[in-house]
PDB file of C-alpha atoms in Angstrom:
ATOM      1  CA  UNK A   1      -4.723  22.452  12.837  1.00 73.00           C
ATOM      2  CA  UNK A   2      -2.721  20.011  10.702  1.00 80.00           C
ATOM      3  CA  UNK A   3      -4.630  17.465   8.613  1.00 81.00           C
ATOM      4  CA  UNK A   4      -3.244  13.929   8.513  1.00 87.00           C
ATOM      5  CA  UNK A   5      -5.235  11.393   6.509  1.00 89.00           C
ATOM      6  CA  UNK A   6      -4.413   7.657   6.662  1.00 91.00           C
ATOM      7  CA  UNK A   7      -5.932   5.503   3.936  1.00 90.00           C
ATOM      8  CA  UNK A   8      -6.094   1.730   4.515  1.00 89.00           C
ATOM      9  CA  UNK A   9      -8.048  -1.103   2.995  1.00 82.00           C
ATOM     10  CA  UNK A  10      -9.515  -3.945   5.026  1.00 82.00           C
ATOM     11  CA  UNK A  11      -9.178  -6.822   2.565  1.00 88.00           C
ATOM     12  CA  UNK A  12      -5.630  -7.911   1.681  1.00 93.00           C
ATOM     13  CA  UNK A  13      -4.257  -7.477  -1.820  1.00 95.00           C
ATOM     14  CA  UNK A  14      -2.900 -10.639  -3.412  1.00 96.00           C
ATOM     15  CA  UNK A  15       0.619 -10.317  -4.829  1.00 96.00           C
ATOM     16  CA  UNK A  16       3.322 -12.891  -5.547  1.00 96.00           C
ATOM     17  CA  UNK A  17       6.849 -13.058  -4.163  1.00 93.00           C
ATOM     18  CA  UNK A  18       9.453 -12.808  -6.973  1.00 95.00           C
ATOM     19  CA  UNK A  19      11.826 -15.163  -5.120  1.00 95.00           C
ATOM     20  CA  UNK A  20       9.595 -18.186  -4.524  1.00 94.00           C
ATOM     21  CA  UNK A  21       6.442 -17.304  -6.534  1.00 93.00           C
ATOM     22  CA  UNK A  22       4.277 -17.960  -3.469  1.00 93.00           C
ATOM     23  CA  UNK A  23       1.272 -15.713  -2.826  1.00 95.00           C
ATOM     24  CA  UNK A  24       1.653 -12.792  -0.421  1.00 92.00           C
ATOM     25  CA  UNK A  25      -1.359 -11.085   1.079  1.00 94.00           C
ATOM     26  CA  UNK A  26      -0.353  -7.469   1.715  1.00 95.00           C
ATOM     27  CA  UNK A  27      -1.955  -4.497   3.375  1.00 96.00           C
ATOM     28  CA  UNK A  28      -1.145  -0.922   2.357  1.00 96.00           C
ATOM     29  CA  UNK A  29      -1.451   2.276   4.381  1.00 96.00           C
ATOM     30  CA  UNK A  30      -0.897   5.638   2.708  1.00 96.00           C
ATOM     31  CA  UNK A  31      -0.497   8.797   4.778  1.00 96.00           C
ATOM     32  CA  UNK A  32      -1.464  12.192   3.330  1.00 95.00           C
ATOM     33  CA  UNK A  33      -1.266  15.700   4.734  1.00 92.00           C
ATOM     34  CA  UNK A  34      -3.894  16.864   2.251  1.00 90.00           C
ATOM     35  CA  UNK A  35      -7.435  15.662   1.625  1.00 89.00           C
ATOM     36  CA  UNK A  36      -7.765  12.733  -0.807  1.00 89.00           C
ATOM     37  CA  UNK A  37     -10.863  10.815  -1.784  1.00 90.00           C
ATOM     38  CA  UNK A  38     -10.770   7.435  -0.037  1.00 90.00           C
ATOM     39  CA  UNK A  39     -12.389   5.327  -2.752  1.00 91.00           C
ATOM     40  CA  UNK A  40     -10.136   6.701  -5.513  1.00 93.00           C
ATOM     41  CA  UNK A  41      -6.985   6.015  -3.481  1.00 95.00           C
ATOM     42  CA  UNK A  42      -8.014   2.459  -2.596  1.00 93.00           C
ATOM     43  CA  UNK A  43      -8.990   1.731  -6.220  1.00 94.00           C
ATOM     44  CA  UNK A  44      -5.651   3.014  -7.535  1.00 96.00           C
ATOM     45  CA  UNK A  45      -3.698   0.938  -4.988  1.00 96.00           C
ATOM     46  CA  UNK A  46      -5.576  -2.212  -5.986  1.00 95.00           C
ATOM     47  CA  UNK A  47      -5.014  -1.522  -9.704  1.00 96.00           C
ATOM     48  CA  UNK A  48      -1.284  -1.013  -9.167  1.00 96.00           C
ATOM     49  CA  UNK A  49      -0.619  -4.100  -7.047  1.00 96.00           C
ATOM     50  CA  UNK A  50      -3.289  -6.773  -7.477  1.00 95.00           C
ATOM     51  CA  UNK A  51      -1.901 -10.089  -8.795  1.00 96.00           C
ATOM     52  CA  UNK A  52       1.527  -8.574  -9.519  1.00 97.00           C
ATOM     53  CA  UNK A  53       4.837 -10.323  -8.864  1.00 97.00           C
ATOM     54  CA  UNK A  54       6.583  -7.663  -6.807  1.00 96.00           C
ATOM     55  CA  UNK A  55       8.808  -7.156  -3.768  1.00 96.00           C
ATOM     56  CA  UNK A  56       7.236  -5.300  -0.842  1.00 95.00           C
ATOM     57  CA  UNK A  57       9.851  -2.533  -1.129  1.00 96.00           C
ATOM     58  CA  UNK A  58       9.023  -2.043  -4.804  1.00 97.00           C
ATOM     59  CA  UNK A  59       5.297  -2.012  -4.019  1.00 97.00           C
ATOM     60  CA  UNK A  60       5.802   0.735  -1.433  1.00 97.00           C
ATOM     61  CA  UNK A  61       7.891   2.815  -3.869  1.00 97.00           C
ATOM     62  CA  UNK A  62       5.335   2.296  -6.652  1.00 97.00           C
ATOM     63  CA  UNK A  63       2.528   3.586  -4.419  1.00 97.00           C
ATOM     64  CA  UNK A  64       4.615   6.550  -3.217  1.00 97.00           C
ATOM     65  CA  UNK A  65       5.373   7.478  -6.846  1.00 97.00           C
ATOM     66  CA  UNK A  66       1.697   7.114  -7.822  1.00 97.00           C
ATOM     67  CA  UNK A  67       0.597   9.598  -5.146  1.00 96.00           C
ATOM     68  CA  UNK A  68       2.877  12.661  -5.179  1.00 95.00           C
ATOM     69  CA  UNK A  69       0.898  14.175  -2.299  1.00 94.00           C
ATOM     70  CA  UNK A  70       1.530  11.129  -0.056  1.00 95.00           C
ATOM     71  CA  UNK A  71       4.057  11.535   2.745  1.00 95.00           C
ATOM     72  CA  UNK A  72       4.382   7.894   3.835  1.00 96.00           C
ATOM     73  CA  UNK A  73       3.515   4.420   2.566  1.00 97.00           C
ATOM     74  CA  UNK A  74       3.494   1.288   4.725  1.00 96.00           C
ATOM     75  CA  UNK A  75       3.241  -2.199   3.239  1.00 97.00           C
ATOM     76  CA  UNK A  76       2.758  -5.148   5.596  1.00 96.00           C
ATOM     77  CA  UNK A  77       2.229  -8.857   5.242  1.00 92.00           C
ATOM     78  CA  UNK A  78      -0.609 -10.526   7.088  1.00 83.00           C
ATOM     79  CA  UNK A  79      -0.085 -10.570  10.858  1.00 80.00           C
ATOM     80  CA  UNK A  80       2.605  -7.837  10.474  1.00 81.00           C
ATOM     81  CA  UNK A  81       5.307 -10.448   9.876  1.00 82.00           C
ATOM     82  CA  UNK A  82       7.182  -8.070   7.572  1.00 92.00           C
ATOM     83  CA  UNK A  83       6.748  -4.301   7.362  1.00 95.00           C
ATOM     84  CA  UNK A  84       8.157  -1.847   4.822  1.00 96.00           C
ATOM     85  CA  UNK A  85       7.844   1.925   5.385  1.00 97.00           C
ATOM     86  CA  UNK A  86       8.913   4.597   2.878  1.00 97.00           C
ATOM     87  CA  UNK A  87       8.689   8.335   3.549  1.00 96.00           C
ATOM     88  CA  UNK A  88       9.217  11.548   1.632  1.00 90.00           C
TER      89      UNK A  88
END
């Protein structure tokens, strides 16, 4: 049996768009094939992204680099208007 763990948070994280400096509310999903503690992952994601001026692509790469055991990171805007997916 193969373990696949998806970690999501239910409240959006507030970031700012570097182009127009408007707020972006993003959601992050991180996929693992090993066990990771949910609270620790969500806390780390919030610390890395909250109130930062960052592109969605850079946010996804930052999260992927922060979790070497992660296999995929998805960053979406509210209502799935824009979606960025990075994979190992």
